[in-house]
Tab-separated table of C-alpha atoms in Angstrom:
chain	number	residue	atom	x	y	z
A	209	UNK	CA	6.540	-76.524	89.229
A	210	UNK	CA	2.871	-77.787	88.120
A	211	UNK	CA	-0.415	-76.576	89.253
A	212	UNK	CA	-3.601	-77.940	89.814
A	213	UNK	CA	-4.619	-76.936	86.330
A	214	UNK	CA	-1.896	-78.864	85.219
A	215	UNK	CA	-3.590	-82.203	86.307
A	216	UNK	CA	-6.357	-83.999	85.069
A	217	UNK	CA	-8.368	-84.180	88.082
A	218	UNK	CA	-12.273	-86.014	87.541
A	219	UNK	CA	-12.701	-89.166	89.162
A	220	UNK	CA	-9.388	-89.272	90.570
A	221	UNK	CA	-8.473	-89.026	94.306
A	222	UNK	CA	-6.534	-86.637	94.921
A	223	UNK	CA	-4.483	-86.599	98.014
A	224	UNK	CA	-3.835	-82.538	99.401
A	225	UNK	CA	-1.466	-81.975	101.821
A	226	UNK	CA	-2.763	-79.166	103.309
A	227	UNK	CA	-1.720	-77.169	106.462
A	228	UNK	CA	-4.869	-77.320	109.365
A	229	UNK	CA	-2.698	-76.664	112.292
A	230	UNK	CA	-4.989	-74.273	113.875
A	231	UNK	CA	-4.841	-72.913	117.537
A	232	UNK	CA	-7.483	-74.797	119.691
A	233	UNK	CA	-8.450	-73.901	122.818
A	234	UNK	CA	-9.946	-77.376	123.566
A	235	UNK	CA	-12.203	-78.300	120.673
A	236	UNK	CA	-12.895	-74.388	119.662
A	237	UNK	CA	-11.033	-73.489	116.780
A	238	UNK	CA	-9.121	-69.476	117.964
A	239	UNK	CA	-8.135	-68.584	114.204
A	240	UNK	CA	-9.255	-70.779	111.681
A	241	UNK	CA	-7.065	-68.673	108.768
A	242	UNK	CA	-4.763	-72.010	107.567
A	243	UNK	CA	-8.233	-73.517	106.861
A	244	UNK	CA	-9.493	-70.498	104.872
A	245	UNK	CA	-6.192	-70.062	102.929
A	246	UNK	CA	-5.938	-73.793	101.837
A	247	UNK	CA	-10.403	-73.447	101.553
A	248	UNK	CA	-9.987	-72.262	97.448
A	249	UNK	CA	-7.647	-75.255	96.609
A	250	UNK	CA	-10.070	-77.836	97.946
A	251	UNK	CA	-13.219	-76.118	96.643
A	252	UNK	CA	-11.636	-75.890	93.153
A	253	UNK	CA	-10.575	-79.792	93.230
A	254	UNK	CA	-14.178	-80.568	94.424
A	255	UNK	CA	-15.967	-78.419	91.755
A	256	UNK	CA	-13.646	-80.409	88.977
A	257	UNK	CA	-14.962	-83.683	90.142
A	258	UNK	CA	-11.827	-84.754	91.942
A	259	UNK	CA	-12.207	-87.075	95.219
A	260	UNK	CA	-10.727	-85.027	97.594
A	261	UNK	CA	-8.292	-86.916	100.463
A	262	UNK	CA	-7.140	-83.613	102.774
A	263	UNK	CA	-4.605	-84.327	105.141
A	264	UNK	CA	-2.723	-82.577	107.796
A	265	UNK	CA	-0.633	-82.767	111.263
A	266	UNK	CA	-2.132	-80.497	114.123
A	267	UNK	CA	0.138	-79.572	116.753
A	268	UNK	CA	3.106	-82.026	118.260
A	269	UNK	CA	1.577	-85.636	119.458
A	270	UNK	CA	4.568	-88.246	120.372
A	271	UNK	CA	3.964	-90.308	117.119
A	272	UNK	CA	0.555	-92.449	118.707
A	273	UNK	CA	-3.194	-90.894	118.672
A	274	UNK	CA	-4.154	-88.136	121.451
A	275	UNK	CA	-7.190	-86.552	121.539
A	276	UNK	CA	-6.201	-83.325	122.231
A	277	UNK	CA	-4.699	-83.166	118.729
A	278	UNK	CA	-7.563	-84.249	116.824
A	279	UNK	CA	-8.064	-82.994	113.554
A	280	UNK	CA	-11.812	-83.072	114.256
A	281	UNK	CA	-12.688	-79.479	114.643
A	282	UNK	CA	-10.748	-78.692	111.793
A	283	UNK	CA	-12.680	-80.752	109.100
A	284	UNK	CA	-15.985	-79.775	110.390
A	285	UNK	CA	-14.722	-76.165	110.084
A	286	UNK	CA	-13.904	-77.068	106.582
A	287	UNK	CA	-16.959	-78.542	105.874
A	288	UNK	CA	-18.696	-74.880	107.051
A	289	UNK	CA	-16.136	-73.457	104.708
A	290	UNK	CA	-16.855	-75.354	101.893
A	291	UNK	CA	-20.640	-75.551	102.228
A	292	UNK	CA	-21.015	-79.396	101.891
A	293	UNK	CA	-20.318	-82.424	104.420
A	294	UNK	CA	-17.150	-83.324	104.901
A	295	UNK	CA	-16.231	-87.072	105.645
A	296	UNK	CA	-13.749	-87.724	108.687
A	297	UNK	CA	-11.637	-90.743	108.921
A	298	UNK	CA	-10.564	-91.882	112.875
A	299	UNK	CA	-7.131	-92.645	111.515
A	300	UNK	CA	-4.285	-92.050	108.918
A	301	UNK	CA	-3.971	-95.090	107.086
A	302	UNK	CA	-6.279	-97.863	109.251
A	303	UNK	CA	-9.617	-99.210	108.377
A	304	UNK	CA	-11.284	-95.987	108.609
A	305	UNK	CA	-8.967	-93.878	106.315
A	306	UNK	CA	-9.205	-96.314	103.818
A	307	UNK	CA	-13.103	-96.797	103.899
A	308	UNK	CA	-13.680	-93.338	104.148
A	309	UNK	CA	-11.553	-92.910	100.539
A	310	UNK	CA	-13.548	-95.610	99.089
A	311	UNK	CA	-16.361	-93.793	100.123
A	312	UNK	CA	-16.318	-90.920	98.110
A	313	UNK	CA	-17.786	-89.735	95.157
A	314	UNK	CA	-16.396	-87.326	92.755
A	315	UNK	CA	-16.240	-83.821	94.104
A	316	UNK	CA	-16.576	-85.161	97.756
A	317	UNK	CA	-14.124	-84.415	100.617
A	318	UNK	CA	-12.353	-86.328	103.561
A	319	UNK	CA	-10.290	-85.282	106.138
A	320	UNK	CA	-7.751	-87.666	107.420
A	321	UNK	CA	-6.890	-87.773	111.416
A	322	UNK	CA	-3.934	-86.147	112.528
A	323	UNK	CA	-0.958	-87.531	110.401
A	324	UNK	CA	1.476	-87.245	112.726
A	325	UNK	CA	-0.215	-89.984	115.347
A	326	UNK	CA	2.072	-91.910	112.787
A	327	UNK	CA	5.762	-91.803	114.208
A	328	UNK	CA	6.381	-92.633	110.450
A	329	UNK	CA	5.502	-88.973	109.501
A	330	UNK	CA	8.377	-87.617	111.604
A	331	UNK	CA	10.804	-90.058	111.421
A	332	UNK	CA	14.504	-89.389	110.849
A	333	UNK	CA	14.847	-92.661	109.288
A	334	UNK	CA	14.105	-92.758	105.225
A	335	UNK	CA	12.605	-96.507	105.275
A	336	UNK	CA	10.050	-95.779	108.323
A	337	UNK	CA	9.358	-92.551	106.658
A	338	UNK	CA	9.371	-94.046	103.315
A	339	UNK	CA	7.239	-97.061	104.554
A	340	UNK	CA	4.728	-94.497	105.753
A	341	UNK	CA	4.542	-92.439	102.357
A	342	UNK	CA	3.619	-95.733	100.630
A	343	UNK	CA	0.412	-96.379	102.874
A	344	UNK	CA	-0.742	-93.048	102.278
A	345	UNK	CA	0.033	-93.071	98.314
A	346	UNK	CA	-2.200	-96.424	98.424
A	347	UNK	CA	-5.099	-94.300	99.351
A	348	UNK	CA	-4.744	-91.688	96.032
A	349	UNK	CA	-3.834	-91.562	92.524
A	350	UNK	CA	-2.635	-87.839	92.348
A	351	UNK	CA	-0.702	-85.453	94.861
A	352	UNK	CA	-1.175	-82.093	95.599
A	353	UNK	CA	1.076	-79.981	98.072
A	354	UNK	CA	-0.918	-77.017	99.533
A	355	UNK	CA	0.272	-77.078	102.763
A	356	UNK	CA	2.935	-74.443	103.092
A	357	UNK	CA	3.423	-73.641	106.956
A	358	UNK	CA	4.866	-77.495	106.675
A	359	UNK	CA	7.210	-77.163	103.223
A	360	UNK	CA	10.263	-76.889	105.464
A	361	UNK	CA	9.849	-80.343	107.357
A	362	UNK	CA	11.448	-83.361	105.482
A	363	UNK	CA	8.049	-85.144	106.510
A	364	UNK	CA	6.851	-88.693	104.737
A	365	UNK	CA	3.559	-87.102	103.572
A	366	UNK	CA	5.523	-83.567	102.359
A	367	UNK	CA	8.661	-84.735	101.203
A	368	UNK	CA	8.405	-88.311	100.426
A	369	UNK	CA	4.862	-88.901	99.187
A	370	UNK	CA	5.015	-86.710	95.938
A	371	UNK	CA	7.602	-88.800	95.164
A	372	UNK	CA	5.018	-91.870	94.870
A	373	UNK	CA	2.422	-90.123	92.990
A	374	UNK	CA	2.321	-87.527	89.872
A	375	UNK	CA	2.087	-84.362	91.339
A	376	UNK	CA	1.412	-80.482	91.518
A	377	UNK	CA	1.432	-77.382	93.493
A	378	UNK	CA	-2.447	-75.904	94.893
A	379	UNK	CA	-3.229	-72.449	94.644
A	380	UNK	CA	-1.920	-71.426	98.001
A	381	UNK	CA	1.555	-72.912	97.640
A	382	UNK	CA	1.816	-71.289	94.084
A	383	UNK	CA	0.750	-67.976	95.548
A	384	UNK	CA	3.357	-68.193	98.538
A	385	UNK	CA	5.941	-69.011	95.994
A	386	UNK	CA	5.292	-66.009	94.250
A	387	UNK	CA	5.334	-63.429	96.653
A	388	UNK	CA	8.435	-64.798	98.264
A	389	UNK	CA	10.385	-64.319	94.973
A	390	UNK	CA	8.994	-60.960	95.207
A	391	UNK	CA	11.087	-60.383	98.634
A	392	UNK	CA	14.444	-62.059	97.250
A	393	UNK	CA	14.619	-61.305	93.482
A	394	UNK	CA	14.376	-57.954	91.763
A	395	UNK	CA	13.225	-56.240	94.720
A	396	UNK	CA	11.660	-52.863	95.233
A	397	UNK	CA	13.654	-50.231	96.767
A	398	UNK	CA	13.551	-49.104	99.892
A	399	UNK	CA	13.485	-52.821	101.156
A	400	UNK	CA	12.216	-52.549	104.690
A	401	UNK	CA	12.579	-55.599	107.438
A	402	UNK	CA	10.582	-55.801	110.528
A	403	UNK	CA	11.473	-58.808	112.911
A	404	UNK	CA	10.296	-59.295	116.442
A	405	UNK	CA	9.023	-62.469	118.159
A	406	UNK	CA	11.221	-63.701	121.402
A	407	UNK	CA	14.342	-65.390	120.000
A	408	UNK	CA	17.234	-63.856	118.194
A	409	UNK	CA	18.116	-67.219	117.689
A	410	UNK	CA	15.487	-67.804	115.527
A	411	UNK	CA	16.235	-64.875	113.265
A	412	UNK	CA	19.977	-65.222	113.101
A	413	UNK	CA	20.049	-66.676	109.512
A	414	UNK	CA	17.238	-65.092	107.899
A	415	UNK	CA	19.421	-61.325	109.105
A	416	UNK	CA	22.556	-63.255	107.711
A	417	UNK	CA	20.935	-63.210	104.746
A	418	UNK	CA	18.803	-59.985	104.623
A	419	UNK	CA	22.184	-57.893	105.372
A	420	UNK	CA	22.903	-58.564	101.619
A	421	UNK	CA	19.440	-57.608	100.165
A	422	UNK	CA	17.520	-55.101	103.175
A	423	UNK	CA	17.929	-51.613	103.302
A	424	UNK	CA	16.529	-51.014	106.581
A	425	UNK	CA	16.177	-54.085	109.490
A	426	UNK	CA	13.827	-52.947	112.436
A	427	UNK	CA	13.739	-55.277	115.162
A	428	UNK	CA	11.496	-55.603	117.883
A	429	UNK	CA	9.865	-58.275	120.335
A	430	UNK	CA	11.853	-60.212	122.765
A	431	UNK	CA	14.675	-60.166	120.484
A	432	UNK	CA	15.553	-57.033	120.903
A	433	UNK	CA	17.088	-57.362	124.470
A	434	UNK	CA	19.763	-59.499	123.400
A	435	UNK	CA	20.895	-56.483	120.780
A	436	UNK	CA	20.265	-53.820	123.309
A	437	UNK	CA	22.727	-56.039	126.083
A	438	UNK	CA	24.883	-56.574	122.803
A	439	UNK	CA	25.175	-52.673	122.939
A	440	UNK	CA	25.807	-52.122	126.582
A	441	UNK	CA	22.908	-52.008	127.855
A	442	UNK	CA	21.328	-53.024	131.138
A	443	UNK	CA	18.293	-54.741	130.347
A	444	UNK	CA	16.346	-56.146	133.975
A	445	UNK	CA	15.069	-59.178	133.614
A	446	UNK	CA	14.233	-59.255	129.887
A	447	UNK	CA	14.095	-62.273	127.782
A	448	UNK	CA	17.750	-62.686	126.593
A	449	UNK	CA	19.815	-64.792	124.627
A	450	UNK	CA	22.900	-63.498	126.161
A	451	UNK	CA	25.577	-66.644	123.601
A	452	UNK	CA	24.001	-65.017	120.882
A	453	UNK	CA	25.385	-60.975	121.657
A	454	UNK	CA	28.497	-61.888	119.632
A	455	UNK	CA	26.471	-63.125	116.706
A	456	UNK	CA	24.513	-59.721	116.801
A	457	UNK	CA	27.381	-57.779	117.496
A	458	UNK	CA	28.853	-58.778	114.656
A	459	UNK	CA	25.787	-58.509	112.082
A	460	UNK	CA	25.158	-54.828	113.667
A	461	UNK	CA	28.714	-54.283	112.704
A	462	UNK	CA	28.120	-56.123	109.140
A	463	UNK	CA	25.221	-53.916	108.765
A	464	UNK	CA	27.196	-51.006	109.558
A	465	UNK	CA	29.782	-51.519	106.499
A	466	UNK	CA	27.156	-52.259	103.866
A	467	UNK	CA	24.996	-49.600	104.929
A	468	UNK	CA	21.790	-51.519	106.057
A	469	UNK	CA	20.078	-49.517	108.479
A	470	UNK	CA	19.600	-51.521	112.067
A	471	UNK	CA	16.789	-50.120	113.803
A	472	UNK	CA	16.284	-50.457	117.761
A	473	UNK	CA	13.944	-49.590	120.434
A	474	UNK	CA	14.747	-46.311	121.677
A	475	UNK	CA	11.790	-46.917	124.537
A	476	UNK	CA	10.202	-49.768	126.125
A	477	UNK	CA	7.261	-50.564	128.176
A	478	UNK	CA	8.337	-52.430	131.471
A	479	UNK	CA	7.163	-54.555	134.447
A	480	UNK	CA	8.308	-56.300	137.558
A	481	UNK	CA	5.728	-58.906	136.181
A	482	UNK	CA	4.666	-60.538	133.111
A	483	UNK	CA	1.085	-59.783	131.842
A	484	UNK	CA	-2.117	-62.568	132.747
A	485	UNK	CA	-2.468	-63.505	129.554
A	486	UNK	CA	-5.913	-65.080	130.660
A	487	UNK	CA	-7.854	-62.817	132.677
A	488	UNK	CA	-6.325	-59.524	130.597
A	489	UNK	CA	-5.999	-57.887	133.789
A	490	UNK	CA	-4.277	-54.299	133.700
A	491	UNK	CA	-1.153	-54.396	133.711
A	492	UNK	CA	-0.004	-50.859	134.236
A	493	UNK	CA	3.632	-50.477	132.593
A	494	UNK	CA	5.795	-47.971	132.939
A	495	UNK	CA	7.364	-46.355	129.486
A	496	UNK	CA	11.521	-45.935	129.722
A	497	UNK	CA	14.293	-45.356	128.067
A	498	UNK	CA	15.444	-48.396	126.175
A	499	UNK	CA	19.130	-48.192	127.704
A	500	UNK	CA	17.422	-47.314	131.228
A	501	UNK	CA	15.358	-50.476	131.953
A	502	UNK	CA	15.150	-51.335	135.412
A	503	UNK	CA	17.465	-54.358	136.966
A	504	UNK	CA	14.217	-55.577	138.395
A	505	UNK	CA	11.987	-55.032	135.258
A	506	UNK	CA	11.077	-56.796	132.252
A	507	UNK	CA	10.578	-55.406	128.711
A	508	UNK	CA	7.265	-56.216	127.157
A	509	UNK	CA	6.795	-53.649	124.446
A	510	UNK	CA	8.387	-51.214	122.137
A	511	UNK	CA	7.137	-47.472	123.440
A	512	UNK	CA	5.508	-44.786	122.313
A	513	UNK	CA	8.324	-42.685	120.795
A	514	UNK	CA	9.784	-46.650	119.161
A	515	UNK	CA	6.406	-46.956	117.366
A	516	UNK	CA	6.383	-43.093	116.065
A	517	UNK	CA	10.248	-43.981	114.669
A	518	UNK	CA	9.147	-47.465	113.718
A	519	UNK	CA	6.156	-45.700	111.534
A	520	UNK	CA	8.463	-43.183	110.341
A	521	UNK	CA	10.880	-45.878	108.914
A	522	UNK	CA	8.703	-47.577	106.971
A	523	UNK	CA	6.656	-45.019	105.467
A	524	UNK	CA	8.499	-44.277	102.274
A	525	UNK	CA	9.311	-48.164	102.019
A	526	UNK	CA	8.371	-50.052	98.696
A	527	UNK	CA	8.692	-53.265	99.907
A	528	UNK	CA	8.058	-54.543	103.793
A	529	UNK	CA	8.512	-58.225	104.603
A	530	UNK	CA	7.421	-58.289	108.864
A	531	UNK	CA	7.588	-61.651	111.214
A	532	UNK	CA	7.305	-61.516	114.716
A	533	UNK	CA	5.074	-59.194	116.851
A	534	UNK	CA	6.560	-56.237	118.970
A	535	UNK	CA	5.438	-57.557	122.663
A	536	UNK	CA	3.190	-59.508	124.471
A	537	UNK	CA	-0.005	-58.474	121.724
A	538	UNK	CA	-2.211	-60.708	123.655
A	539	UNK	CA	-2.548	-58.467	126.638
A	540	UNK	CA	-3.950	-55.175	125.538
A	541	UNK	CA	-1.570	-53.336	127.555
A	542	UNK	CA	1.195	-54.338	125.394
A	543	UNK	CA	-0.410	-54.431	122.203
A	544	UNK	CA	0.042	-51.172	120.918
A	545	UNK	CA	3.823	-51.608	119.062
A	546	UNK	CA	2.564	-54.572	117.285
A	547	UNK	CA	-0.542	-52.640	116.499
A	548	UNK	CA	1.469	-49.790	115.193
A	549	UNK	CA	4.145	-52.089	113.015
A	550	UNK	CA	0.717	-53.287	111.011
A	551	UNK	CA	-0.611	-49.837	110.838
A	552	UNK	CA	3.065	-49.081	109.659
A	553	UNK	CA	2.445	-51.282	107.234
A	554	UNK	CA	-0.753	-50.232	105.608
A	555	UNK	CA	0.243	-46.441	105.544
A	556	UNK	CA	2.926	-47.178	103.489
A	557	UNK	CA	3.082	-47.550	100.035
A	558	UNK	CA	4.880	-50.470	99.925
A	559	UNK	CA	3.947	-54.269	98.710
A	560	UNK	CA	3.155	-55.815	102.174
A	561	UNK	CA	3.994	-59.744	103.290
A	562	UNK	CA	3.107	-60.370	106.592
A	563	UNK	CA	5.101	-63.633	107.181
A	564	UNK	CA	2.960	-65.991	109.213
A	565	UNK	CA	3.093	-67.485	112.670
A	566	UNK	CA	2.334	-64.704	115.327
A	567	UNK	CA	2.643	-62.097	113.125
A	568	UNK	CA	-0.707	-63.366	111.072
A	569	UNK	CA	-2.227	-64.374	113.978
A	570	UNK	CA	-1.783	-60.378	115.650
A	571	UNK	CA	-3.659	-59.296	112.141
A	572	UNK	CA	-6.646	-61.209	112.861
A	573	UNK	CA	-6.700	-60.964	116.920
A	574	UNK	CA	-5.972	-56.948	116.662
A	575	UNK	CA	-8.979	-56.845	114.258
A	576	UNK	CA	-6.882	-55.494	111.161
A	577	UNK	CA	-8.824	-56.352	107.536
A	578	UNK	CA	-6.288	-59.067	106.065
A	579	UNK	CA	-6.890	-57.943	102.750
A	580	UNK	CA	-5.408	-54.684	103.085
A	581	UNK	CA	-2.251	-56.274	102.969
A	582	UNK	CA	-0.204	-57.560	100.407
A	583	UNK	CA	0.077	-60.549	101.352
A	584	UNK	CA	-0.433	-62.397	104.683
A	585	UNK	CA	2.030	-65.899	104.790
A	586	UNK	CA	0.703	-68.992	106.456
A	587	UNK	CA	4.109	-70.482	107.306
A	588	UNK	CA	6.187	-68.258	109.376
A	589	UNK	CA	9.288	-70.908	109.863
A	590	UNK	CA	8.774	-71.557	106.000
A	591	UNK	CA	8.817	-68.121	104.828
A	592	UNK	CA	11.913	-67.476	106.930
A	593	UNK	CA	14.028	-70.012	105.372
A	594	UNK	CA	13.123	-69.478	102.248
A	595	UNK	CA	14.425	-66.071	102.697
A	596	UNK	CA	17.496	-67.564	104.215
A	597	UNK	CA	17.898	-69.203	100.566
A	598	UNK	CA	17.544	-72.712	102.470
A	599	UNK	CA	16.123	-75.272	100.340
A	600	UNK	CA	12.752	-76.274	101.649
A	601	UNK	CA	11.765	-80.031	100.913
A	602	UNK	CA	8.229	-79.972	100.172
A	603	UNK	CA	8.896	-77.247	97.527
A	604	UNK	CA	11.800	-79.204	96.361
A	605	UNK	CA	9.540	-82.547	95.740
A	606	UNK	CA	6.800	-80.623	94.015
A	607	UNK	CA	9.849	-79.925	91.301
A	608	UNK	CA	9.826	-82.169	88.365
């Protein structure tokens, strides 16, 4: 796979498919850390003269332009970023994309609008997609794919577009490459696992696959009910995935006969009612047993005595790959085993990869310094695949 040093880059546009799909809370960016990781890529084009065309999708529009989606904020963030203007075009591929390309001089930068307000970007069908890739390879002369949170999407401007243009890997792709191969080849033992979030579903194949390289799995999160009810036991009104117990029953029992360590809640914080996520209100929960959980109550958090063992387990680790948070980490009251699984992380020893989504997003929002980890993922769906051995198509058409 090529890098940006790789190409010859001065006086050329250069089309980056970077990943700005940042949380908004109207036009206020909440975490602007997918703009900072793909920040050094851009900066480094720039500085080598390059025209810079960045693009990106934000969020899930129906294939037409909505405002709510706008890339806006995002490019003027970059522009603070970078320390110079940065030119915004209204559209994808329209009269304002293309005169805000011609536009630029070397080591200037444009932002794009929101690619997917082009149902082409999406589509299942290879000629619309296809059809798509070629407008946007008419704007550039050179491809680079930064955007890793979007690598797994067969998408026209991820998968299809290098295809149209020569092409090479930016910094941030070549850097998530790297530490992924650190998780799946010639790992450092003990190999610790820590997966929460709300769906087992979502985790089935990336356990699958860890039960063949993990020595330890600790799960957490909403995810957790379904293996506690796949034990036996009651658990209230938890979220639970109840088609999916014989799926964990059997990779607890897979686990069992290789020797991987499965790791479960042994307490829980609970509540008749789930947390206001907007006022923070107290919330007052109640700490039980994790095989005593109320009918009536719902599980929110590991407990006091889960994040001591949780600690415990990963202390002597030399290698912890964590995705998915531990409750509700948004409401203080339930913050604490998510707060104690990142602790966990940085009072270990081990080479750290925190892999994106919620996970990343608990770093920042719990106020934990991001460079103390190892390594802090911007694609959570991405990095799970990859460790599920999938192929991943925007990786796949940065391969020559």
């Amino acid at each position: 796979m090529k890098t940006i040093d790789d190409l010859q880059v001065a006086g050329k546009r250069v089309f980056v498919r970077a990943d700005l799909n940042v949380p908004l809370d109207g036009t206020t960016i909440t975490d602007d850390g997918r703009i900072r990781a793909v920040q050094p890529t851009i900066a480094k084009l720039a500085q080598a003269g390059a025209k810079v065309v960045v693009a990106s999708h934000l969020g899930r529009p129906k294939g037409a332009p909505d405002p709510a989606f706008s890339l806006a904020p995002a490019a003027e963030r970059l522009g603070e970023l970078l320390g110079r203007p940065v030119a915004f075009a209204t559209d994808t591929v329209g009269e304002s994309a293309k005169a805000t390309v011609a536009g630029l001089g070397d080591g200037e930068v444009a932002v794009l609008e929101n690619l997917r307000f082009n149902a082409g970007e999406t589509s299942k069908d290879d000629a619309e997609r296809g059809a798509f890739a070629d407008q946007l390879a008419a704007l550039a002369d050179l491809y680079v794919g930064d955007g890793f949170g979007a690598v797994h999407r067969k998408h026209a401007s991820v998968y299809d577009l290098p295809a149209r243009l020569p092409h090479a890997a930016g910094e941030l792709i070549a850097a998530e490459v790297t530490v992924l191969k650190k998780l799946t080849e010639d790992v450092k033992r003990p190999y610790a696992v820590v997966l929460g979030g709300a769906k087992v579903s979502d985790k089935l194949g990336v356990i699958d696959h860890l039960l063949e390289k993990a020595d330890r799995i600790l799960i957490g999160g909403g995810m957790a009910y379904t293996f506690l009810k796949a034990q036996g036991h009651e658990v209230g009104i938890s979220l639970l995935q109840e088609d999916q117990i014989p799926a964990v029953q059997e990779y607890m029992k897979r686990a069992d006969e290789r020797g991987v360590e499965f790791v479960l809640p042994v307490d829980v914080l609970v509540s008749a009612e789930f947390p206001d996520l907007k006022t923070k209100a107290p919330a007052n929960p109640t700490v039980v047993a994790a095989d005593a959980i109320p009918a009536d109550q719902e599980g929110l958090d590991i407990g006091p005595k889960t994040r001591e063992l949780y600690a415990e387990k990963l202390k002597d680790a030399a290698t912890v790959f964590w995705n998915g948070p531990m409750g509700v980490f948004e409401h203080p009251d339930y913050a604490n085993g998510t707060k104690a699984v990142a602790k966990g992380l940085l009072d270990s020893d081990a080479f750290t990869v925190v892999g994106g989504g919620d996970s990343a997003a608990a770093v920042r929002l719990l106020g934990f310094d991001e460079n103390a980890f190892g390594h802090i993922s911007t694609g959570g769906g991405a990095s799970l695949e990859y460790l599920e051995g999938k192929t991943l198509p925007g990786l796949a058409a940065l391969e020559d």
